[in-house]
Short mmCIF file of C-alpha atoms and ligand atoms in Angstrom, two decimals:
data_model
loop_
_atom_site.label_atom_id
_atom_site.label_comp_id
_atom_site.label_asym_id
_atom_site.label_seq_id
_atom_site.Cartn_x
_atom_site.Cartn_y
_atom_site.Cartn_z
CA MET A 281 -0.89 0.39 39.77
CA ASN A 282 -4.24 2.22 38.81
CA ASP A 283 -6.54 2.91 41.76
CA ARG A 284 -9.59 1.89 39.88
CA VAL A 285 -8.47 -1.61 39.64
CA SER A 286 -9.57 -3.68 42.80
CA ARG A 287 -6.99 -5.84 44.77
CA ARG A 288 -8.92 -8.99 43.59
CA ARG A 289 -9.01 -8.10 39.79
CA PHE A 290 -5.18 -6.88 39.76
CA VAL A 291 -4.39 -10.22 40.87
CA ARG A 292 -6.45 -11.89 38.16
CA LEU A 293 -4.79 -9.43 35.44
CA SER A 294 -1.56 -10.38 36.40
CA GLY A 295 -2.12 -13.97 36.19
CA GLY A 296 -3.28 -12.50 32.70
CA ALA A 297 -0.01 -11.16 32.10
CA ALA A 298 2.35 -14.03 33.76
CA ALA A 299 -0.06 -16.39 31.55
CA ALA A 300 1.04 -13.96 28.30
CA ALA A 301 4.54 -13.81 29.05
CA SER A 302 4.82 -17.68 29.42
CA LEU A 303 2.58 -18.42 26.39
CA GLY A 304 3.86 -15.68 23.96
CA ALA A 305 0.80 -13.52 24.43
CA PRO A 306 -1.23 -13.97 20.83
CA GLY A 307 -3.83 -16.28 22.19
CA LEU A 308 -5.04 -13.77 24.69
CA VAL A 309 -5.14 -10.71 21.97
CA ARG A 310 -8.93 -11.30 21.32
CA ALA A 311 -10.00 -11.91 24.85
CA ALA A 312 -8.31 -8.79 26.14
CA VAL A 313 -9.48 -6.53 23.30
CA ASP A 314 -12.73 -7.64 24.01
CA ASP A 315 -12.74 -7.03 27.92
CA THR A 316 -14.28 -3.88 27.86
CA ARG A 317 -13.82 -3.87 31.71
CA LEU A 318 -10.36 -3.16 31.30
CA VAL A 319 -9.22 0.50 32.67
CA ALA A 320 -7.99 2.89 30.37
CA ARG A 321 -5.53 5.32 31.04
CA HIS A 322 -4.31 8.66 28.52
CA VAL A 323 -1.07 9.28 28.35
CA ASN A 324 0.81 11.76 25.58
CA VAL A 325 3.50 8.98 24.85
CA LEU A 326 3.47 5.20 25.21
CA ILE A 327 6.94 3.36 24.98
CA VAL A 328 6.51 -0.24 24.36
CA GLY A 329 9.59 -1.84 25.22
CA ALA A 330 11.89 -1.26 28.42
CA GLY A 331 15.19 -2.59 26.96
CA LEU A 332 17.88 0.02 26.58
CA SER A 333 16.41 1.86 23.60
CA GLY A 334 12.63 2.19 25.40
CA LEU A 335 14.28 3.52 28.37
CA MET A 336 16.48 6.20 26.85
CA ALA A 337 13.42 6.86 25.15
CA GLY A 338 11.67 7.99 28.07
CA ARG A 339 14.54 9.89 29.36
CA GLU A 340 14.83 11.68 26.42
CA LEU A 341 11.15 12.80 26.56
CA GLN A 342 11.74 13.47 30.06
CA ARG A 343 14.65 15.87 29.17
CA ARG A 344 12.53 17.34 26.86
CA GLY A 345 9.92 18.41 29.31
CA VAL A 346 7.40 15.69 28.09
CA ASP A 347 6.04 14.40 31.33
CA SER A 348 2.83 12.40 30.55
CA PHE A 349 4.55 8.97 29.00
CA LEU A 350 4.66 5.33 30.01
CA VAL A 351 7.08 2.41 29.42
CA LEU A 352 5.36 -0.80 29.20
CA GLU A 353 7.71 -3.75 29.31
CA ALA A 354 6.05 -7.35 28.70
CA SER A 355 8.43 -9.39 31.14
CA ASN A 356 9.21 -8.69 34.72
CA ARG A 357 12.44 -6.99 34.28
CA VAL A 358 14.20 -4.11 32.24
CA GLY A 359 16.96 -4.41 30.26
CA GLY A 360 15.66 -6.79 27.41
CA ARG A 361 18.84 -8.38 25.55
CA THR A 362 21.22 -7.16 28.48
CA LEU A 363 20.95 -9.45 31.72
CA ASN A 364 23.26 -9.78 34.76
CA MET A 365 23.41 -13.00 36.56
CA PRO A 366 24.82 -13.24 40.17
CA ILE A 367 27.63 -15.53 40.11
CA GLY A 368 28.89 -15.48 44.04
CA GLY A 369 30.97 -13.08 45.84
CA GLY A 370 28.89 -9.90 45.05
CA HIS A 371 29.66 -10.18 41.22
CA VAL A 372 27.50 -10.62 38.44
CA VAL A 373 28.29 -12.06 34.79
CA GLU A 374 26.48 -10.75 31.62
CA VAL A 375 24.55 -13.46 29.49
CA GLY A 376 23.55 -10.77 27.02
CA GLY A 377 24.97 -7.45 25.45
CA GLU A 378 28.24 -6.71 27.34
CA TRP A 379 31.09 -5.04 25.71
CA ILE A 380 31.84 -1.57 24.58
CA GLY A 381 34.30 0.02 22.84
CA PRO A 382 36.03 3.53 21.16
CA GLY A 383 33.46 5.24 19.17
CA GLN A 384 30.28 4.26 20.83
CA ASP A 385 29.57 7.64 22.04
CA SER A 386 26.02 7.60 23.03
CA ILE A 387 26.58 4.49 25.57
CA ALA A 388 29.78 6.31 26.77
CA THR A 389 27.67 9.54 27.51
CA LEU A 390 24.76 7.87 29.04
CA ILE A 391 26.83 5.83 31.30
CA ASP A 392 28.91 9.02 32.12
CA GLU A 393 25.45 10.58 33.01
CA LEU A 394 24.20 7.69 35.27
CA GLY A 395 27.41 7.27 36.87
CA ILE A 396 28.40 4.04 35.82
CA GLY A 397 31.99 2.83 35.15
CA ALA A 398 33.72 1.08 32.71
CA PHE A 399 37.01 -0.88 32.67
CA ASP A 400 39.01 -2.78 30.44
CA ALA A 401 38.29 -6.29 29.43
CA TYR A 402 41.21 -8.69 30.05
CA TYR A 403 43.23 -9.49 26.87
CA GLY A 404 46.93 -9.55 28.47
CA GLY A 405 48.44 -12.97 26.48
CA ASP A 406 47.75 -14.84 23.72
CA THR A 407 44.30 -15.72 21.78
CA THR A 408 43.58 -19.26 21.15
CA TYR A 409 42.14 -20.06 17.41
CA ASP A 410 40.63 -22.87 16.18
CA ILE A 411 40.01 -22.44 12.55
CA GLU A 412 39.81 -25.52 9.74
CA GLY A 413 40.37 -27.64 12.75
CA VAL A 414 43.80 -26.31 13.56
CA ILE A 415 44.16 -25.06 17.07
CA SER A 416 47.01 -22.03 17.46
CA ARG A 417 47.90 -19.64 19.78
CA GLY A 418 49.33 -16.15 19.45
CA LEU A 419 48.27 -12.44 18.43
CA LEU A 420 47.37 -13.80 15.15
CA PRO A 421 45.96 -17.22 13.88
CA ASP A 422 48.47 -19.76 12.72
CA ALA A 423 48.54 -19.43 9.13
CA SER A 424 50.78 -18.93 6.04
CA PHE A 425 51.93 -15.70 4.83
CA SER A 426 49.82 -15.91 1.67
CA GLU A 427 47.04 -16.96 3.64
CA LEU A 428 47.33 -13.85 6.11
CA ALA A 429 47.84 -11.68 3.40
CA ASP A 430 44.92 -12.72 1.18
CA PHE A 431 42.74 -12.21 4.22
CA THR A 432 44.09 -8.87 4.73
CA LYS A 433 43.47 -7.68 1.11
CA VAL A 434 39.99 -9.24 1.13
CA ALA A 435 39.21 -7.16 4.57
CA TRP A 436 40.54 -4.42 2.79
CA GLN A 437 38.16 -4.54 -0.21
CA LEU A 438 35.24 -5.27 2.12
CA ASP A 439 35.99 -2.01 4.13
CA ARG A 440 36.78 0.49 1.31
CA LEU A 441 33.41 -1.29 -0.24
CA CYS A 442 31.38 -0.34 3.33
CA LYS A 443 32.81 3.06 2.96
CA LYS A 444 30.95 4.20 0.14
CA MET A 445 27.47 3.48 1.79
CA PRO A 446 25.65 6.72 3.14
CA VAL A 447 25.74 5.89 6.76
CA GLY A 448 22.53 4.14 8.03
CA GLU A 449 20.93 4.18 4.74
CA PRO A 450 21.65 1.38 2.70
CA TRP A 451 19.16 1.34 0.43
CA ARG A 452 20.29 4.64 -0.90
CA MET A 453 24.09 3.17 -1.94
CA ALA A 454 24.63 2.75 -5.76
CA GLY A 455 23.98 -0.99 -6.57
CA ALA A 456 22.30 -1.16 -3.54
CA ALA A 457 19.74 -3.87 -4.94
CA GLU A 458 22.48 -5.88 -6.44
CA LEU A 459 24.40 -5.83 -3.39
CA ASP A 460 21.53 -7.04 -1.54
CA ARG A 461 20.82 -10.02 -3.97
CA MET A 462 24.45 -11.66 -3.02
CA THR A 463 25.58 -13.13 -0.07
CA LEU A 464 28.60 -12.33 1.69
CA GLY A 465 29.60 -15.63 0.72
CA ASP A 466 29.04 -14.85 -3.02
CA TRP A 467 31.08 -12.06 -2.74
CA LEU A 468 34.11 -13.84 -0.79
CA ARG A 469 34.14 -16.59 -3.56
CA GLN A 470 34.68 -13.71 -6.12
CA HIS A 471 37.60 -11.93 -4.15
CA ALA A 472 39.54 -14.35 -1.80
CA SER A 473 42.07 -16.92 -3.32
CA THR A 474 42.58 -19.13 -0.37
CA SER A 475 40.20 -21.07 1.77
CA PHE A 476 41.53 -19.63 4.78
CA THR A 477 39.71 -16.36 4.11
CA PRO A 478 36.27 -17.68 4.04
CA SER A 479 36.99 -19.77 7.07
CA VAL A 480 37.89 -16.71 8.78
CA PHE A 481 34.93 -14.85 7.73
CA ARG A 482 32.92 -17.90 8.98
CA LEU A 483 34.38 -17.38 12.27
CA ILE A 484 33.15 -13.71 11.99
CA THR A 485 29.95 -14.12 10.79
CA ARG A 486 29.06 -16.74 13.42
CA ALA A 487 30.38 -14.35 16.47
CA VAL A 488 28.99 -11.14 14.72
CA TRP A 489 25.65 -12.16 12.93
CA SER A 490 24.91 -15.57 14.29
CA GLY A 491 25.02 -16.91 10.87
CA TYR A 492 26.97 -17.98 7.87
CA PRO A 493 28.29 -16.20 5.05
CA GLU A 494 26.52 -17.97 2.47
CA ARG A 495 23.32 -16.83 4.16
CA ILE A 496 23.67 -13.29 4.74
CA SER A 497 22.93 -10.40 2.50
CA LEU A 498 26.28 -8.45 1.34
CA LEU A 499 24.51 -5.25 1.68
CA TRP A 500 23.40 -5.85 5.37
CA VAL A 501 27.05 -6.83 6.11
CA LEU A 502 28.22 -3.36 4.84
CA HIS A 503 25.38 -1.30 6.39
CA TYR A 504 26.63 -3.02 9.92
CA LEU A 505 30.21 -2.43 9.40
CA ARG A 506 29.53 0.95 8.13
CA ALA A 507 27.56 1.58 11.08
CA ALA A 508 30.38 0.62 13.30
CA GLY A 509 33.10 2.82 11.22
CA GLY A 510 34.49 -0.43 9.43
CA LEU A 511 35.35 -4.06 10.00
CA LEU A 512 38.23 -3.49 12.30
CA PRO A 513 36.15 -1.75 15.17
CA VAL A 514 33.57 -4.58 14.63
CA ILE A 515 36.15 -7.42 14.90
CA LEU A 516 38.92 -6.06 17.27
CA ASN A 517 39.01 -6.51 20.93
CA GLU A 518 41.43 -4.25 22.11
CA GLY A 519 40.58 -0.90 20.34
CA GLY A 520 37.26 -2.34 19.08
CA ALA A 521 33.69 -3.09 20.14
CA GLN A 522 35.11 -5.40 22.79
CA GLU A 523 37.25 -3.20 24.51
CA GLN A 524 35.57 -2.40 27.70
CA ARG A 525 33.15 -3.79 30.30
CA ILE A 526 30.71 -1.89 32.53
CA VAL A 527 30.94 -2.05 36.00
CA GLY A 528 27.91 -3.97 37.67
CA GLY A 529 27.03 -5.52 34.46
CA SER A 530 25.47 -3.87 31.72
CA GLN A 531 22.10 -4.44 32.83
CA VAL A 532 22.72 -1.62 35.94
CA ILE A 533 22.01 0.97 33.02
CA SER A 534 18.69 -0.05 32.05
CA GLU A 535 17.88 -0.50 35.85
CA ARG A 536 19.08 2.69 36.75
CA MET A 537 17.37 4.84 33.69
CA ALA A 538 14.04 2.60 35.19
CA THR A 539 14.77 4.23 38.62
CA ASP A 540 14.87 7.32 37.50
CA LEU A 541 11.75 6.88 35.48
CA GLY A 542 10.15 5.77 38.71
CA ASP A 543 6.60 4.46 38.61
CA ARG A 544 6.58 5.30 34.80
CA VAL A 545 7.84 1.97 33.74
CA LEU A 546 5.30 -0.66 34.04
CA LEU A 547 6.55 -4.36 34.07
CA GLY A 548 4.05 -7.59 33.14
CA ARG A 549 2.56 -5.34 30.60
CA PRO A 550 2.83 -6.96 27.12
CA ALA A 551 1.22 -4.92 24.55
CA LEU A 552 -1.00 -7.39 22.29
CA ARG A 553 -2.66 -4.98 20.31
CA ILE A 554 -2.16 -1.36 19.03
CA GLU A 555 -4.62 0.34 17.27
CA ASP A 556 -6.05 3.60 15.98
CA HIS A 557 -8.44 4.48 18.41
CA ALA A 558 -9.80 8.24 17.92
CA PRO A 559 -9.15 10.59 14.77
CA ASP A 560 -5.90 11.44 16.80
CA ARG A 561 -5.39 8.87 19.53
CA MET A 562 -3.76 5.53 19.83
CA ARG A 563 -4.53 2.33 21.61
CA VAL A 564 -2.59 0.04 23.14
CA VAL A 565 -4.03 -3.04 24.76
CA THR A 566 -2.21 -5.22 27.37
CA PRO A 567 -4.04 -8.24 29.40
CA VAL A 568 -3.56 -5.73 32.33
CA GLU A 569 -5.07 -2.47 31.32
CA THR A 570 -5.56 -0.79 28.27
CA PHE A 571 -3.88 2.77 27.68
CA THR A 572 -4.66 5.38 25.02
CA ALA A 573 -1.87 7.98 23.70
CA ASP A 574 -1.15 10.24 21.12
CA ARG A 575 1.93 8.84 20.29
CA VAL A 576 3.25 5.46 20.38
CA ILE A 577 7.20 4.30 20.46
CA VAL A 578 7.91 0.73 19.74
CA ALA A 579 11.27 0.07 21.10
CA MET A 580 12.18 -3.64 20.13
CA ALA A 581 13.59 -5.60 17.22
CA PRO A 582 11.65 -5.51 13.94
CA SER A 583 11.07 -9.39 14.68
CA ASP A 584 9.68 -8.85 17.79
CA THR A 585 7.06 -6.67 16.77
CA VAL A 586 5.24 -9.68 14.81
CA ARG A 587 3.70 -10.74 17.96
CA ILE A 588 1.60 -7.37 18.28
CA ASP A 589 -1.61 -7.05 16.27
CA PHE A 590 -1.54 -3.75 14.68
CA ALA A 591 -4.84 -2.33 13.29
CA PRO A 592 -4.87 -1.19 11.07
CA ALA A 593 -2.27 -2.99 9.46
CA LEU A 594 1.17 -1.52 9.12
CA PRO A 595 2.33 -0.27 5.93
CA LYS A 596 2.99 -3.74 3.72
CA PRO A 597 6.98 -2.82 3.32
CA ARG A 598 7.14 -2.58 7.24
CA ALA A 599 5.21 -5.54 7.77
CA GLU A 600 7.20 -7.42 5.42
CA LEU A 601 10.28 -5.95 6.73
CA ALA A 602 9.08 -7.50 10.30
CA SER A 603 7.83 -10.80 9.18
CA GLY A 604 11.55 -11.07 7.10
CA TRP A 605 13.27 -10.56 9.98
CA ALA A 606 11.38 -13.23 11.94
CA ARG A 607 12.10 -15.90 9.74
CA LEU A 608 15.89 -15.48 9.36
CA PRO A 609 17.61 -18.91 9.78
CA ARG A 610 19.69 -17.47 12.55
CA LEU A 611 21.61 -19.77 15.14
CA PRO A 612 19.86 -19.72 18.44
CA LEU A 613 22.33 -18.43 20.77
CA VAL A 614 23.03 -19.53 23.83
CA LYS A 615 25.82 -17.69 26.22
CA ALA A 616 26.98 -19.47 29.03
CA ALA A 617 29.75 -18.77 31.74
CA LEU A 618 31.89 -21.43 33.60
CA LEU A 619 33.15 -20.33 36.64
CA TYR A 620 36.76 -21.12 38.14
CA LYS A 621 38.65 -20.26 41.44
CA THR A 622 41.09 -18.20 39.50
CA PRO A 623 41.67 -17.43 36.18
CA PHE A 624 44.25 -19.73 35.70
CA TRP A 625 44.68 -19.50 32.05
CA ARG A 626 46.40 -16.19 32.82
CA ALA A 627 49.25 -18.16 34.30
CA ASP A 628 49.74 -19.96 31.06
CA GLY A 629 50.22 -16.81 28.92
CA LEU A 630 46.84 -16.84 27.46
CA ASN A 631 43.95 -14.21 27.57
CA GLY A 632 41.36 -16.51 27.71
CA ALA A 633 39.90 -15.44 24.19
CA MET A 634 39.03 -18.26 21.74
CA GLN A 635 37.42 -18.01 18.43
CA SER A 636 36.30 -20.85 16.16
CA ASP A 637 34.76 -20.96 12.65
CA ARG A 638 33.52 -24.46 13.24
CA GLY A 639 34.27 -25.70 16.73
CA ALA A 640 31.09 -26.46 18.93
CA VAL A 641 31.91 -23.52 20.57
CA GLN A 642 31.88 -20.05 18.51
CA LEU A 643 33.68 -17.63 21.00
CA VAL A 644 34.92 -17.79 24.47
CA PHE A 645 36.06 -14.78 26.42
CA ASP A 646 37.80 -14.07 29.74
CA ASN A 647 34.80 -12.72 31.90
CA SER A 648 36.50 -12.66 35.17
CA PRO A 649 35.49 -9.66 37.88
CA ASP A 650 38.08 -6.71 37.40
CA ASP A 651 39.93 -7.71 40.66
CA ALA A 652 40.34 -11.37 39.47
CA SER A 653 39.20 -12.72 42.51
CA MET A 654 37.65 -15.54 40.76
CA GLY A 655 37.97 -16.89 36.96
CA VAL A 656 35.12 -16.60 34.44
CA LEU A 657 35.41 -17.95 31.15
CA SER A 658 32.08 -16.90 28.75
CA CYS A 659 31.00 -19.17 26.02
CA PHE A 660 28.78 -18.59 22.90
CA LEU A 661 27.28 -21.55 21.19
CA SER A 662 24.26 -22.79 19.05
CA VAL A 663 22.64 -26.00 19.67
CA VAL A 664 21.46 -26.14 16.17
CA GLU A 665 25.19 -26.52 15.42
CA SER A 666 26.17 -28.68 18.36
CA PRO A 667 23.06 -30.73 18.96
CA GLN A 668 24.93 -32.91 21.41
CA PHE A 669 24.57 -29.76 23.72
CA ALA A 670 21.05 -29.47 23.58
CA ASP A 671 20.07 -29.79 27.24
CA ARG A 672 21.61 -27.61 29.99
CA THR A 673 23.03 -30.54 31.45
CA THR A 674 25.18 -32.28 28.67
CA ARG A 675 25.97 -28.43 27.92
CA GLU A 676 27.55 -27.87 30.85
CA GLU A 677 29.29 -30.85 30.92
CA GLY A 678 30.24 -30.50 27.25
CA LEU A 679 31.59 -27.16 27.67
CA ARG A 680 34.17 -28.44 30.40
CA GLU A 681 35.47 -30.51 28.02
CA GLU A 682 35.44 -28.06 24.96
CA LEU A 683 37.23 -25.66 27.09
CA ALA A 684 39.82 -28.37 28.17
CA ARG A 685 40.87 -28.84 24.45
CA TYR A 686 41.73 -24.98 24.24
CA PHE A 687 42.87 -24.01 28.10
CA GLY A 688 43.97 -27.92 29.07
CA PRO A 689 42.80 -29.86 31.96
CA LYS A 690 42.33 -27.30 34.85
CA ALA A 691 39.23 -26.45 32.62
CA LEU A 692 37.28 -29.39 33.72
CA ASP A 693 37.62 -28.25 37.42
CA ALA A 694 34.66 -25.37 37.16
CA THR A 695 32.93 -24.66 40.19
CA GLY A 696 29.98 -23.19 38.84
CA TYR A 697 27.59 -22.68 35.53
CA VAL A 698 24.98 -20.02 34.58
CA GLU A 699 23.79 -19.58 31.33
CA LYS A 700 20.72 -17.84 29.19
CA ASP A 701 19.49 -19.87 26.08
CA TRP A 702 17.85 -16.83 24.22
CA SER A 703 16.03 -19.18 21.77
CA THR A 704 13.79 -19.64 24.89
CA ASP A 705 13.32 -16.10 25.68
CA PRO A 706 9.42 -15.46 25.40
CA TRP A 707 10.10 -11.88 24.69
CA SER A 708 13.28 -11.87 22.35
CA THR A 709 13.85 -13.31 19.09
CA GLY A 710 17.47 -13.05 19.55
CA CYS A 711 20.24 -9.92 19.14
CA ILE A 712 22.49 -10.61 16.35
CA THR A 713 20.56 -10.85 12.91
CA PRO A 714 21.76 -12.41 9.74
CA LEU A 715 19.87 -10.50 7.49
CA THR A 716 19.26 -12.50 4.46
CA PRO A 717 19.50 -11.18 0.92
CA GLY A 718 15.96 -8.92 -0.50
CA ILE A 719 14.85 -7.74 3.08
CA LEU A 720 16.98 -4.72 3.64
CA THR A 721 16.07 -3.08 0.08
CA ALA A 722 12.47 -4.30 0.22
CA GLY A 723 11.69 -2.65 3.65
CA GLY A 724 15.05 -1.09 5.18
CA GLU A 725 13.42 2.37 4.67
CA HIS A 726 10.79 1.45 7.30
CA LEU A 727 13.14 0.42 9.73
CA ARG A 728 12.50 4.08 11.41
CA LYS A 729 10.27 5.54 9.20
CA PRO A 730 7.08 6.34 11.32
CA SER A 731 4.08 4.30 10.66
CA GLY A 732 1.55 7.10 11.42
CA ARG A 733 1.57 8.27 14.85
CA ILE A 734 3.63 4.92 15.46
CA PHE A 735 7.54 5.54 15.97
CA TRP A 736 10.13 2.84 15.91
CA ALA A 737 13.16 2.44 18.21
CA GLY A 738 15.27 -0.48 19.11
CA THR A 739 19.10 -1.05 18.14
CA GLU A 740 18.37 -2.10 14.36
CA SER A 741 16.72 1.14 13.73
CA ALA A 742 19.97 2.86 14.62
CA LYS A 743 22.13 4.56 12.08
CA ARG A 744 25.13 4.07 14.00
CA TRP A 745 26.04 0.70 15.79
CA CYS A 746 23.07 -1.10 14.88
CA GLY A 747 23.00 -4.10 16.62
CA TYR A 748 24.94 -2.90 19.57
CA MET A 749 23.86 -1.64 22.93
CA ASP A 750 25.05 2.06 21.77
CA GLY A 751 22.65 1.84 18.60
CA ALA A 752 19.74 1.05 20.98
CA ILE A 753 20.60 4.16 22.80
CA SER A 754 20.89 6.58 20.13
CA ALA A 755 17.90 5.13 18.62
CA GLY A 756 15.64 5.59 21.72
CA ALA A 757 16.92 8.99 21.90
CA ARG A 758 16.24 9.71 17.87
CA ALA A 759 12.69 8.43 18.35
CA ALA A 760 11.70 10.29 21.37
CA ASN A 761 13.22 13.51 19.47
CA GLU A 762 10.76 12.46 16.41
CA VAL A 763 7.93 12.24 18.65
CA HIS A 764 8.68 15.64 20.77
CA ALA A 765 8.77 17.44 17.36
CA SER A 766 5.70 15.53 15.98
CA LEU A 767 3.54 16.77 19.06
CA LYS A 768 4.51 20.16 18.92
CA ALA A 769 3.49 19.92 14.92
C1 LIG B 891 24.15 -12.86 23.97
C2 LIG B 891 23.97 -11.30 23.56
C3 LIG B 891 25.21 -10.90 23.63
C4 LIG B 891 25.32 -9.70 23.03
N1 LIG B 891 26.64 -8.74 23.32
C5 LIG B 891 26.97 -7.43 22.88
C6 LIG B 891 27.78 -6.77 23.08
O1 LIG B 891 28.95 -7.12 23.59
N2 LIG B 891 27.73 -5.63 23.02
C7 LIG B 891 26.81 -4.86 22.38
O2 LIG B 891 27.11 -3.51 22.58
N3 LIG B 891 25.62 -5.39 22.27
C8 LIG B 891 25.71 -6.79 22.55
N4 LIG B 891 24.42 -7.62 22.37
C9 LIG B 891 23.18 -6.65 21.89
C10 LIG B 891 22.73 -5.73 22.74
O3 LIG B 891 22.26 -6.39 23.76
C11 LIG B 891 21.53 -5.13 21.81
O4 LIG B 891 21.76 -4.55 20.99
C12 LIG B 891 20.29 -4.11 23.06
O5 LIG B 891 20.49 -4.58 24.39
C13 LIG B 891 19.27 -3.84 22.37
O6 LIG B 891 18.35 -3.18 22.71
P1 LIG B 891 17.03 -2.53 22.69
O7 LIG B 891 16.30 -1.83 23.63
O8 LIG B 891 17.09 -2.36 21.26
O9 LIG B 891 16.08 -3.98 22.38
P2 LIG B 891 15.64 -5.54 23.57
O10 LIG B 891 16.71 -5.09 24.49
O11 LIG B 891 15.05 -6.45 22.92
O12 LIG B 891 14.58 -4.66 24.36
C14 LIG B 891 13.00 -4.70 23.59
C15 LIG B 891 12.21 -4.85 25.21
O13 LIG B 891 10.92 -4.92 24.78
C16 LIG B 891 10.18 -6.00 25.55
N5 LIG B 891 9.24 -6.78 24.61
C17 LIG B 891 9.12 -7.32 23.43
N6 LIG B 891 7.67 -7.59 23.15
C18 LIG B 891 6.77 -6.64 23.94
C19 LIG B 891 5.50 -6.33 23.71
N7 LIG B 891 4.99 -6.78 23.01
N8 LIG B 891 5.34 -5.43 24.75
C20 LIG B 891 5.91 -4.73 25.43
N9 LIG B 891 7.40 -5.55 25.78
C21 LIG B 891 7.73 -6.03 25.09
C22 LIG B 891 11.37 -6.95 25.67
O14 LIG B 891 11.10 -7.85 26.71
C23 LIG B 891 12.50 -6.08 26.02
O15 LIG B 891 12.61 -5.71 27.22
C24 LIG B 891 24.34 -8.98 22.70
C25 LIG B 891 23.18 -9.52 22.94
C26 LIG B 891 22.91 -11.11 22.95
C27 LIG B 891 21.46 -11.29 22.93
#
């Protein structure tokens, strides 16, 4: 804490930060900006957001010898969209970002540097599918030869199309505007010849983008797949993005980075306003202190930046990108875990994974600890699709019953329950984004194009694995390198 802030005043200001955290802050902007008694500190670089991306930006600045920086985090913890919850026995379960897979080199390098291990997620056994109301078990869903052949053909065509895109620059793809006017649903209508194929894509878009094919821009889907290396790396469990888990839970990555950065990470400091201050300085106002800096890195989803008051206003395409992102018709996501004495489904030849195109639960995964000393089934669901699960109590009860449909009556005997409803998080507008037509071609270039002395990080700005933890890390490093180059210049 700055020693010019008296203890009494700190208590009052911290209360302001807490209120900002619970109220979503905008009402406090004017009062904080007008409060000329707020203490100002100057650093070379201010990083706003202590998720993986912001912390990685700090780590990279430090590696490059830039020592004068601070990371401002709105909430009272680091990690953003990664969050560990204790489940007893010294174990945690992740209720945010969790899996990593081959080709995610940024996160692989980082965890190696931090001395954090990874282990294979459990997929030994049959997967359960609930497609078009039919529950089946196996390596693939129960479908006729012609249905499987149709899906394979369409998946291959989509993959081939995405490979025509320059990685990370969808707006430069030939015919980008037209591809961004279409939805994935429009494209599927032109290419699929069974109802099974759109149903499987509905399952995929619910899981990957929290939305439906009829709403999602085709260009956005292609960009996302291209950034991951194609459709298979995204949808495969083994050999794809869901292959491995982080020892100790993914939030430890942020916690370790924050420990290394020490008192440069300030919690409870929501940036309310970012403004040009002097000819060559920026000012960042929080309810606790104000800061000035030569450069600012904003490390969060575009939709989260709409809560910050920028002065002067951001370039129109960047502002519209953020507001378009914030208005997306996404399915608000709950990630919940039911705890069991044992992973009982394994003895029945099941791997605990379930995927559905229209069931109340979108996805289930076996999230048991590596030593299988207890059983954990993690579920993804949206209360918009399942209003019967609108409150936590009915949700816990209803989930047991849903899981019993897939894994038998033993699923009713859960010994515990934890969840995170991301739609109520005051600082995150969610993770997986079903970008609607028009947004990407109108403002996509501004995803990572600096706005004056403001530089953009956050997984959404990544060229590779955007939307994933890996993308958050590479985007943080990229923004730090841009800032470093700009300071030298
Ligand atoms: C349920 C769920 C499941 C997921 N599953 C996976 C998975 O299995 N694998 C995978 O790779 N990825 C997964 N993800 C995505 C992954 O978690 C994110 O891509 C990644 O964590 C994003 O990191 P970030 O730093 O870019 O953004 P964030 O984590 O959102 O960090 C932004 C930070 O900025 C802070 N902030 C916001 N506003 C302000 C402000 N005004 N002032 C100061 N600070 C502010 C926020 O509190 C937050 O800490 C999942 C996400 C969710 C929610």
